[in-house]
């Protein structure tokens, strides 16, 4: 059997198993018959196996250079390095949809394990059926519209090769997989929400979906930061975020999922915001489909839109279907979930709702800015663009508001305020003022000074919350502060994990303020052997050479950098700047060299070189402060999420002595 035949058959089998799973789930719900549900569970295993075989067949075809398979002929080459071949399955449209579908079957299978444990007979068929319906869509798209295993009548001796942007940095082996794990993972809480609204069991789903949502949110966070890193190291412009439409497509579900995580806490504790939570999780999953539509339909132009094809209309219909199901069910049950309690804005639930509304508003603004050029073109035919200045003007005040709320929210108690809260808020505002004045004193700009103040404000909030819990526990149990801290951290993983996440976000905001404000760019043409004094560095062009590699041709210009003052501290070393020439790409692709340091990043790009005699080269140098800390902040946020998710061991919480201690 050939890889193409095996892949095509297993793909069709996965579609059939998914349809059967959907039908059996529907019968299980309508007939209230557990035998149908059990059969649907088993089909989730079969569909997962079929998807794995199909994905394996595609890898097999790529690794063996089987150019009789259309995807391999169009997106791979015999000259590709092994690691590029391994990641080629998600380098283009059909393969990336196959990756999504495979991960979807994995999530469906994992949810099927919960049937009979967390999921009762009333909701399990609906939740399972919802995920089977999603599977049906993706496998149907591949079988009928974007088939990765179409046969090539006259196979070429070699393929067209993989997109050079994907070959040029190892991060593309990681970033797309993380993104899909996040996108697909958000289908599970959506399935729980649909089941809750159909079965009219409005409370328990919120507890059961917390783990799933945090896992997906963690993957999405990691994907956004790795995407920033890829953009920074590969595109040669020295930035990490440009409000590109595809970048926006990743941030929209992240913002909405963050909103859901905040309002979900209120429903867990107080039973409020049921309608908000159903709406947020529906919009979150819809946003993942919207992002895929933007990326794969070809309606927008982006350096990140690695694939386009005839799937746009299908994804648009699917998006409308998701919205119709989620919001339609919400409208049907809205009278039954009307809030009975009152929300006081000067309470934790009020702050959490305000934060969620902020994230929702931010997401709406990003959607509006992303789609506006498309809307104008459809209506008037005019070409307009909405670039970074628009998003920056909107996001800066929203970001300040977010950082203020992030500090206030956890400090406020549920329902009401008290004297201790007012003292904490006073201390936080003092930290805000001192930090801002310190920035001014150092001669920094207003924006950066305010960022320092907000960082100090949030650090103070975290410190006050932790210190209060530790102090109360240590005093009540007669133990040391260190022991109290360890016990609280072990027994209140959610609270301490959120502190870590909030710290990571505050640090990210600080680094963004510094790196965006004090980034400098210099460019100069140097003769071989010539030295260039700039930004506290002496940069010497050593030579220009050429190198033939298996999948590309490279022009290499090694440079030697020596720091001459404190401004260039940490830049010393020898680096190889290069331009890569890929057969599939008309213009060369720069490979910047980045020297990271705790203080500055030194970013060297070879722009041009003397192609006839190799006597000169044009170099661009970008010096940006604190970018290294941006990657650290991303790691901190992910570690904080992992800490929340980490299973608890021995329950130290049994020694809890006060409802407020550490909570």
XYZ file of C-alpha atoms in Angstrom:
663
model
C 0.000 0.000 0.000
C 1.292 3.435 -0.876
C 1.271 6.363 1.574
C -1.259 8.170 -0.609
C -3.698 5.270 -0.627
C -3.264 4.609 3.103
C -3.750 8.292 3.905
C -6.827 8.643 1.713
C -8.493 5.507 3.110
C -7.774 6.409 6.731
C -9.048 9.946 6.132
C -12.324 8.585 4.767
C -12.512 6.146 7.696
C -12.044 9.013 10.156
C -14.904 10.906 8.498
C -17.182 7.842 8.630
C -16.334 7.159 12.284
C -17.009 10.815 13.124
C -20.400 10.779 11.382
C -21.300 7.531 13.151
C -20.180 9.024 16.457
C -22.394 12.055 15.885
C -25.385 9.879 14.991
C -24.904 7.560 17.978
C -24.466 10.515 20.348
C -27.715 11.980 19.031
C -29.509 8.657 19.536
C -28.051 8.336 23.037
C -29.485 11.755 23.940
C -32.903 11.374 22.293
C -33.491 7.768 23.430
C -31.663 8.103 26.770
C -29.924 4.820 25.974
C -26.454 4.285 27.436
C -25.595 1.613 24.846
C -25.482 4.212 22.096
C -23.313 6.429 24.274
C -20.873 3.594 24.908
C -20.691 2.890 21.169
C -20.008 6.592 20.518
C -17.191 6.513 23.064
C -15.576 3.597 21.222
C -15.884 5.458 17.949
C -13.885 8.317 19.442
C -10.998 5.866 19.811
C -11.393 4.609 16.244
C -11.536 8.108 14.794
C -8.386 9.026 16.744
C -6.575 5.960 15.384
C -7.716 6.718 11.836
C -6.530 10.313 12.135
C -3.159 9.185 13.498
C -2.751 6.750 10.598
C -3.650 9.481 8.124
C -1.180 11.921 9.641
C 1.471 9.180 9.761
C 0.832 8.421 6.086
C 1.481 12.064 5.214
C 4.750 12.007 7.167
C 5.642 8.745 5.433
C 5.040 10.263 2.006
C 7.129 13.347 2.857
C 10.033 11.401 4.370
C 10.186 9.019 1.389
C 9.852 11.855 -1.184
C 6.704 10.347 -2.655
C 5.880 13.105 -5.144
C 2.880 11.166 -6.459
C 1.063 12.683 -3.463
C -0.088 16.209 -4.289
C 0.783 17.711 -0.900
C 4.331 16.371 -1.079
C 4.781 17.523 -4.662
C 3.548 21.027 -3.826
C 5.121 21.586 -0.401
C 8.203 19.427 0.021
C 11.508 18.703 -1.667
C 14.025 15.874 -1.617
C 16.668 18.416 -0.599
C 14.900 19.501 2.579
C 16.712 18.712 5.846
C 15.115 16.028 8.000
C 13.679 18.458 10.550
C 12.009 20.475 7.791
C 10.434 17.324 6.384
C 9.125 16.405 9.828
C 7.350 19.758 10.202
C 6.182 20.053 6.582
C 2.761 18.500 7.387
C 1.657 21.827 8.854
C 3.447 24.005 6.307
C 0.395 24.422 4.073
C -3.384 24.288 3.963
C -4.271 20.597 3.683
C -1.660 19.399 6.159
C -2.524 22.020 8.755
C -6.204 21.071 8.568
C -5.164 17.444 9.032
C -3.163 18.458 12.123
C -6.220 20.312 13.514
C -8.448 17.287 12.825
C -5.991 14.883 14.448
C -5.745 17.025 17.583
C -9.543 17.350 17.577
C -9.917 13.556 17.667
C -7.426 13.441 20.546
C -9.426 15.984 22.558
C -12.675 14.114 21.754
C -11.098 10.875 22.950
C -9.918 12.543 26.169
C -13.394 13.924 26.802
C -14.891 10.465 26.174
C -12.847 9.211 29.136
C -14.843 11.585 31.342
C -18.176 9.999 30.416
C -19.599 8.373 33.514
C -17.078 10.164 35.748
C -17.615 13.902 35.481
C -20.086 13.835 32.609
C -23.517 12.395 33.386
C -25.857 10.635 30.974
C -27.805 13.865 30.384
C -24.880 15.933 29.178
C -22.349 13.399 27.899
C -24.104 12.640 24.570
C -24.428 16.358 23.801
C -20.838 17.205 24.678
C -19.496 14.203 22.776
C -21.836 14.887 19.845
C -20.681 18.515 19.673
C -17.048 17.443 19.325
C -17.973 14.774 16.788
C -19.756 17.482 14.784
C -16.548 19.550 14.783
C -14.638 16.476 13.610
C -17.143 15.863 10.827
C -16.567 19.381 9.549
C -12.779 19.096 9.396
C -12.666 15.620 7.877
C -15.361 16.575 5.354
C -13.308 19.613 4.316
C -10.319 17.364 3.690
C -12.241 14.629 1.899
C -14.251 16.941 -0.377
C -12.359 20.238 -0.684
C -8.712 20.149 0.413
C -7.587 16.546 0.085
C -3.903 16.185 1.054
C -3.535 12.811 -0.662
C -4.720 13.657 -4.181
C -2.707 11.657 -6.704
C -0.376 13.413 -9.148
C -0.716 11.741 -12.590
C 2.864 12.510 -13.614
C 4.914 12.872 -10.437
C 7.762 15.397 -10.752
C 11.341 14.305 -9.925
C 11.351 16.823 -7.084
C 8.766 18.926 -5.261
C 8.331 22.681 -5.144
C 9.752 22.783 -1.646
C 8.551 24.060 1.693
C 7.815 27.720 2.339
C 11.241 29.309 3.008
C 9.899 31.258 5.985
C 9.155 27.937 7.623
C 12.561 26.498 6.816
C 14.477 29.462 8.151
C 13.921 28.955 11.867
C 13.409 25.943 14.113
C 10.645 27.730 16.011
C 8.204 26.841 13.264
C 8.504 23.244 14.432
C 6.919 24.326 17.717
C 4.763 27.425 17.281
C 2.012 26.022 14.980
C 1.541 22.905 17.102
C 1.140 25.003 20.250
C -1.327 27.256 18.436
C -3.462 24.327 17.297
C -3.354 22.713 20.752
C -4.759 25.969 22.111
C -7.331 26.525 19.367
C -8.601 22.951 19.345
C -8.553 22.692 23.129
C -11.102 25.505 23.374
C -13.643 23.312 21.596
C -13.966 21.218 24.772
C -15.331 23.940 27.097
C -17.605 24.976 24.231
C -18.923 21.391 24.066
C -19.491 21.435 27.839
C -21.367 24.733 27.536
C -23.611 23.396 24.765
C -24.331 20.306 26.873
C -25.113 22.458 29.914
C -27.568 24.617 27.974
C -29.252 21.639 26.293
C -29.546 19.652 29.532
C -30.312 22.825 31.506
C -27.682 22.070 34.120
C -26.134 25.483 34.347
C -23.669 25.288 37.225
C -21.519 22.140 37.271
C -20.009 22.650 33.805
C -18.121 25.678 35.017
C -16.118 23.586 37.513
C -15.511 20.801 35.004
C -14.224 23.060 32.234
C -11.710 25.041 34.286
C -8.946 22.488 33.683
C -9.681 22.240 29.952
C -9.815 26.006 29.516
C -6.591 26.613 31.411
C -4.789 23.961 29.375
C -5.949 25.528 26.113
C -5.206 29.044 27.398
C -1.696 27.931 28.424
C -1.006 26.462 24.998
C -2.360 29.602 23.328
C -0.182 31.825 25.525
C 2.890 29.752 24.703
C 1.961 29.892 21.011
C 1.647 33.686 21.046
C 5.041 34.151 22.703
C 6.790 31.621 20.446
C 5.177 33.352 17.477
C 6.565 36.663 18.702
C 9.988 35.074 19.013
C 9.816 33.618 15.513
C 8.755 36.971 14.109
C 11.586 38.699 15.983
C 14.312 36.329 14.863
C 13.282 35.651 11.283
C 11.569 38.594 9.641
C 14.555 40.938 9.938
C 12.682 44.016 11.185
C 13.667 43.731 14.830
C 10.114 43.667 16.163
C 7.920 40.980 17.671
C 4.382 42.232 17.129
C 3.027 44.274 14.237
C -0.754 43.900 14.614
C -0.665 41.763 11.508
C -4.131 40.251 10.774
C -2.914 36.724 11.510
C -1.263 37.855 14.742
C -4.583 39.475 15.625
C -6.346 36.202 14.886
C -4.338 34.556 17.652
C -4.868 37.284 20.241
C -8.674 37.503 19.834
C -9.481 34.027 21.274
C -6.813 34.590 23.942
C -8.541 37.787 25.075
C -11.975 36.151 25.119
C -10.711 33.034 26.907
C -9.107 35.316 29.501
C -12.451 37.064 29.963
C -14.138 33.690 30.457
C -11.548 32.567 33.023
C -12.302 35.669 35.090
C -16.104 35.517 35.034
C -15.991 31.741 35.550
C -14.451 32.366 38.977
C -17.521 34.372 39.982
C -19.899 31.626 38.862
C -17.847 29.071 40.783
C -17.938 31.108 43.988
C -21.235 32.977 43.756
C -23.267 31.328 41.007
C -23.408 34.598 39.061
C -22.606 35.467 35.425
C -23.986 32.248 33.898
C -25.095 34.084 30.771
C -21.782 35.889 30.454
C -19.907 32.609 30.679
C -21.993 30.885 28.015
C -21.523 33.902 25.751
C -17.781 34.226 26.361
C -16.985 30.566 25.724
C -19.110 30.531 22.554
C -17.345 33.638 21.255
C -13.966 32.184 22.263
C -14.420 29.012 20.237
C -15.954 30.999 17.381
C -12.857 33.225 17.452
C -10.615 30.206 16.879
C -12.638 29.342 13.790
C -12.555 32.992 12.746
C -8.770 32.994 13.105
C -8.480 29.879 10.974
C -10.799 31.443 8.405
C -8.581 34.534 8.227
C -5.419 32.448 7.949
C -6.633 29.887 5.455
C -9.163 31.677 3.277
C -6.828 34.079 1.517
C -9.108 37.081 2.212
C -6.201 38.911 3.826
C -2.563 39.318 2.971
C -0.049 38.477 5.673
C 3.450 37.124 6.026
C 1.948 34.612 8.424
C -0.785 33.393 6.056
C 1.134 30.349 4.945
C -1.797 28.688 3.329
C -4.830 29.658 1.334
C -7.249 27.743 -0.763
C -10.878 26.963 -1.499
C -11.884 26.493 2.130
C -12.855 30.061 3.058
C -16.581 29.645 2.402
C -16.637 26.383 4.369
C -15.003 27.953 7.383
C -17.318 30.951 7.183
C -20.348 28.656 7.231
C -18.864 26.694 10.122
C -18.233 29.937 12.013
C -21.857 30.986 11.525
C -22.965 27.521 12.651
C -20.943 27.722 15.872
C -22.356 31.182 16.628
C -25.904 30.061 15.843
C -25.680 27.003 18.101
C -24.031 28.749 21.054
C -25.928 32.026 21.013
C -29.187 30.378 19.927
C -29.107 28.047 22.925
C -28.193 30.960 25.163
C -31.225 32.891 23.944
C -33.407 29.841 24.647
C -32.281 29.516 28.277
C -31.713 33.172 29.042
C -34.883 33.487 31.129
C -33.806 30.561 33.319
C -30.321 31.872 34.085
C -31.304 35.423 34.927
C -29.107 36.697 37.749
C -30.730 36.676 41.173
C -27.973 38.522 43.020
C -26.664 42.055 42.776
C -23.130 42.800 41.650
C -21.330 45.486 43.594
C -18.618 47.104 41.537
C -16.436 47.711 44.604
C -16.088 43.967 45.182
C -14.017 41.193 43.654
C -16.894 40.015 41.468
C -17.357 43.578 40.230
C -13.660 43.880 39.412
C -13.673 40.484 37.661
C -16.673 41.476 35.550
C -15.022 44.797 34.700
C -11.873 42.919 33.703
C -13.857 40.507 31.551
C -15.683 43.391 29.855
C -12.320 45.014 29.242
C -10.970 41.870 27.555
C -14.171 41.523 25.524
C -13.962 45.169 24.408
C -10.312 44.752 23.498
C -11.169 41.680 21.416
C -13.968 43.598 19.642
C -11.595 46.463 18.808
C -9.044 44.046 17.368
C -11.731 42.334 15.274
C -12.970 45.715 14.036
C -9.491 46.923 13.122
C -8.641 43.652 11.415
C -11.790 43.447 9.315
C -12.252 47.141 8.561
C -10.101 47.177 5.373
C -12.020 44.160 4.093
C -15.393 45.778 4.852
C -14.391 49.037 3.134
C -13.163 47.186 0.064
C -16.397 45.168 -0.195
C -18.591 48.260 0.223
C -16.699 50.854 -1.804
C -13.947 49.013 -3.614
C -11.365 51.292 -2.002
C -8.151 49.916 -0.554
C -7.505 51.058 3.011
C -5.260 49.754 5.728
C -5.461 49.758 9.494
C -1.964 49.480 10.859
C -0.062 49.497 14.096
C -0.722 53.214 14.943
C -4.465 52.563 15.252
C -4.011 49.489 17.428
C -1.334 51.161 19.550
C -3.543 54.181 20.225
C -6.321 51.884 21.387
C -4.274 49.252 23.176
C -2.141 51.603 25.297
C -5.042 53.079 27.357
C -6.712 49.670 27.463
C -3.448 48.145 28.674
C -3.136 50.724 31.441
C -6.700 50.007 32.526
C -5.977 46.260 32.472
C -2.903 46.643 34.681
C -4.863 48.767 37.159
C -7.659 46.207 37.331
C -5.198 43.343 37.581
C -3.872 44.791 40.794
C -7.206 45.819 42.312
C -9.288 42.729 41.509
C -7.559 40.109 43.685
C -7.176 42.558 46.576
C -10.905 43.192 46.815
C -12.940 40.714 48.892
C -16.133 39.136 47.661
C -19.267 41.233 48.060
C -17.926 44.199 50.030
C -14.888 46.244 50.943
C -13.352 46.762 54.371
C -10.718 48.878 56.079
C -7.864 46.477 55.261
C -8.727 46.719 51.569
C -8.562 50.488 51.676
C -5.133 50.319 53.338
C -3.935 47.904 50.646
C -5.233 50.148 47.876
C -3.500 53.128 49.451
C -0.199 51.238 49.523
C -0.627 50.195 45.888
C -1.349 53.759 44.769
C 1.719 54.977 46.649
C 3.793 52.348 44.810
C 2.268 53.541 41.530
C 3.204 57.141 42.278
C 6.704 56.347 43.525
C 7.462 54.121 40.543
C 6.243 56.739 38.077
C 8.232 59.507 39.774
C 11.307 57.276 39.773
C 10.962 56.926 36.012
C 10.708 60.687 35.610
C 13.702 61.111 37.874
C 15.744 58.858 35.609
C 14.739 60.974 32.619
C 12.461 58.356 31.064
C 9.397 59.136 28.970
C 5.896 59.462 30.425
C 4.821 56.093 29.048
C 7.824 54.191 30.373
C 7.641 55.969 33.741
C 3.974 54.992 34.032
C 4.882 51.412 33.082
C 7.397 51.324 35.950
C 4.729 52.683 38.292
C 2.187 50.076 37.188
C 4.772 47.316 37.584
C 5.467 48.474 41.148
C 1.714 48.779 41.782
C 1.091 45.156 40.736
C 4.121 43.845 42.625
C 2.814 45.593 45.748
C -0.627 44.041 45.259
C 0.870 40.549 44.996
C 3.116 41.135 47.984
C 0.240 42.395 50.141
C -1.982 39.434 49.322
C 0.735 36.870 49.964
C 2.002 38.606 53.089
C -1.471 38.871 54.593
C -2.170 35.154 54.160
C 1.254 34.152 55.468
C 0.969 36.428 58.482
C -2.466 35.124 59.466
C -1.487 31.485 59.050
C 1.804 31.813 60.887
C 0.142 33.616 63.788
C -2.778 31.195 64.079
C -0.715 27.996 63.869
C 2.407 29.255 65.609
C 4.674 28.350 62.708
C 7.380 30.298 60.931
C 6.571 32.625 58.045
C 8.593 30.430 55.660
C 6.636 27.314 56.613
C 3.361 29.196 56.318
C 4.356 30.400 52.846
C 5.249 26.890 51.672
C 2.010 25.452 53.025
C -0.110 28.169 51.476
C 1.645 27.838 48.123
C 1.046 24.076 48.184
C -2.574 24.258 49.267
C -3.644 27.275 47.195
C -2.149 26.481 43.810
C -4.803 28.402 41.973
C -4.264 31.597 43.906
C -0.468 31.422 43.861
C -0.455 30.362 40.204
C -2.549 33.417 39.333
C -0.054 35.588 41.237
C 2.723 34.144 39.054
C 0.692 34.739 35.890
C -0.111 38.329 36.907
C 3.547 38.962 37.671
C 4.477 37.638 34.217
C 1.933 39.917 32.540
C 3.148 42.966 34.495
C 6.735 42.148 33.509
C 5.703 41.725 29.858
C 4.005 45.146 29.905
C 7.146 46.729 31.359
C 9.414 45.156 28.726
C 7.075 46.166 25.916
C 7.113 49.780 27.126
C 10.929 49.870 27.232
C 11.542 47.981 23.986
C 9.005 49.964 21.971
C 10.193 53.336 23.251
C 13.975 53.018 23.192
C 14.586 50.891 20.123
C 17.209 52.410 17.818
C 18.229 51.412 14.287
C 21.464 52.167 12.437
C 22.554 51.130 8.949
C 25.902 51.470 7.148
C 27.791 50.055 4.189
C 31.239 48.747 5.179
C 34.239 47.668 3.159
C 35.794 44.353 4.193
C 38.084 45.075 7.147
C 36.448 48.450 7.907
C 35.305 49.208 11.450
C 32.111 51.089 12.390
C 31.786 52.925 15.690
C 28.170 53.089 16.803
C 26.039 52.749 19.945
C 28.967 51.921 22.194
C 30.267 49.235 19.815
C 32.985 48.773 17.236
C 31.641 46.604 14.422
C 34.165 45.236 11.920
C 33.243 43.463 8.678
C 35.637 40.505 8.409
C 34.835 38.993 5.012
C 32.093 37.944 2.609
C 31.717 34.338 1.498
C 29.228 31.975 -0.115
C 27.995 28.594 1.042
C 25.992 25.955 -0.805
C 23.635 24.019 1.475
C 21.263 21.159 0.708
C 18.150 23.303 0.427
C 19.533 26.815 -0.097
C 22.415 29.053 -1.032
C 23.788 31.413 1.605
C 25.826 34.619 1.469
C 27.683 34.994 4.759
C 29.244 38.134 6.177
C 31.010 37.442 9.490
C 31.467 40.440 11.773
C 33.429 41.091 14.940
C 31.825 43.268 17.612
C 33.658 44.877 20.528
C 32.006 47.056 23.148
C 33.632 50.466 23.568
C 31.384 51.920 26.285
C 28.648 50.961 28.744
C 26.025 51.503 26.039
C 27.396 48.502 24.110
C 27.852 46.293 27.171
C 27.205 42.623 26.369
C 27.592 42.919 22.600
C 31.097 41.419 22.278
C 31.603 38.453 19.987
C 31.964 37.161 16.446
C 28.748 36.661 14.497
C 27.797 35.364 11.077
C 25.149 37.507 9.421
C 23.741 35.905 6.299
C 21.272 36.113 3.473
C 19.636 32.839 2.460
C 18.526 32.241 -1.112
C 15.814 29.597 -1.584
C 14.881 28.266 -5.028
C 11.181 28.868 -4.247
C 11.725 32.534 -3.383
C 12.693 35.310 -5.735
C 14.277 37.543 -3.106
C 16.795 36.607 -0.415
C 15.726 35.979 3.130
C 17.769 37.601 5.874
C 18.769 35.603 8.921
C 19.421 38.132 11.684
C 21.920 37.418 14.413
C 20.661 38.387 17.859
C 22.950 38.771 20.839
C 20.714 38.679 23.873
C 21.678 40.309 27.135
C 19.865 41.292 30.302
C 20.251 44.938 29.334
C 20.035 45.249 25.541
C 19.481 43.036 22.531
C 21.944 43.606 19.685
C 20.374 42.659 16.381
C 22.593 42.416 13.259
C 21.138 42.026 9.770
C 22.968 41.644 6.472
C 20.986 43.810 4.042
C 23.071 43.774 0.849
C 26.533 42.705 -0.314
C 28.876 43.088 -3.255
C 27.835 40.138 -5.447
C 30.639 40.630 -7.986
C 33.788 41.076 -5.911
C 32.713 40.532 -2.330
C 34.277 43.817 -1.181
C 31.446 45.476 0.738
C 28.277 44.734 2.661
C 25.451 46.819 4.109
C 24.672 46.036 7.730
C 21.717 47.063 9.850
C 22.036 47.154 13.615
C 19.048 47.356 15.946
C 19.559 47.891 19.650
C 16.491 47.191 21.776
C 16.363 47.182 25.572
C 14.839 44.444 27.696
C 13.559 42.149 24.933
C 15.141 39.150 26.662
C 12.803 39.789 29.586
C 9.796 39.515 27.277
C 10.613 35.844 26.632
C 11.187 35.383 30.371
C 7.768 36.881 31.091
C 6.147 34.463 28.628
C 7.863 31.566 30.362
C 6.684 32.867 33.753
C 3.067 33.058 32.542
C 3.211 29.494 31.220
C 4.858 28.233 34.415
C 2.172 29.972 36.464
C -0.495 28.218 34.405
C 1.266 24.881 34.911
C 1.413 25.536 38.644
C -2.356 26.063 38.745
C -2.895 22.856 36.790
C -0.378 20.789 38.733
C -2.198 18.086 40.732
C -2.285 18.665 44.451
C -0.524 16.167 46.668
C -1.148 15.902 50.366
C -3.803 18.395 51.320
C -2.200 20.932 53.555
C -5.425 22.866 53.219
C -6.908 20.882 56.080
C -4.957 23.201 58.346
C -6.675 26.220 56.872
C -7.485 28.517 59.741
C -9.308 31.361 58.116
C -11.510 31.773 55.052
C -9.390 34.730 54.036
C -5.942 33.367 54.764
C -4.210 33.005 51.436
C -7.463 33.208 49.512
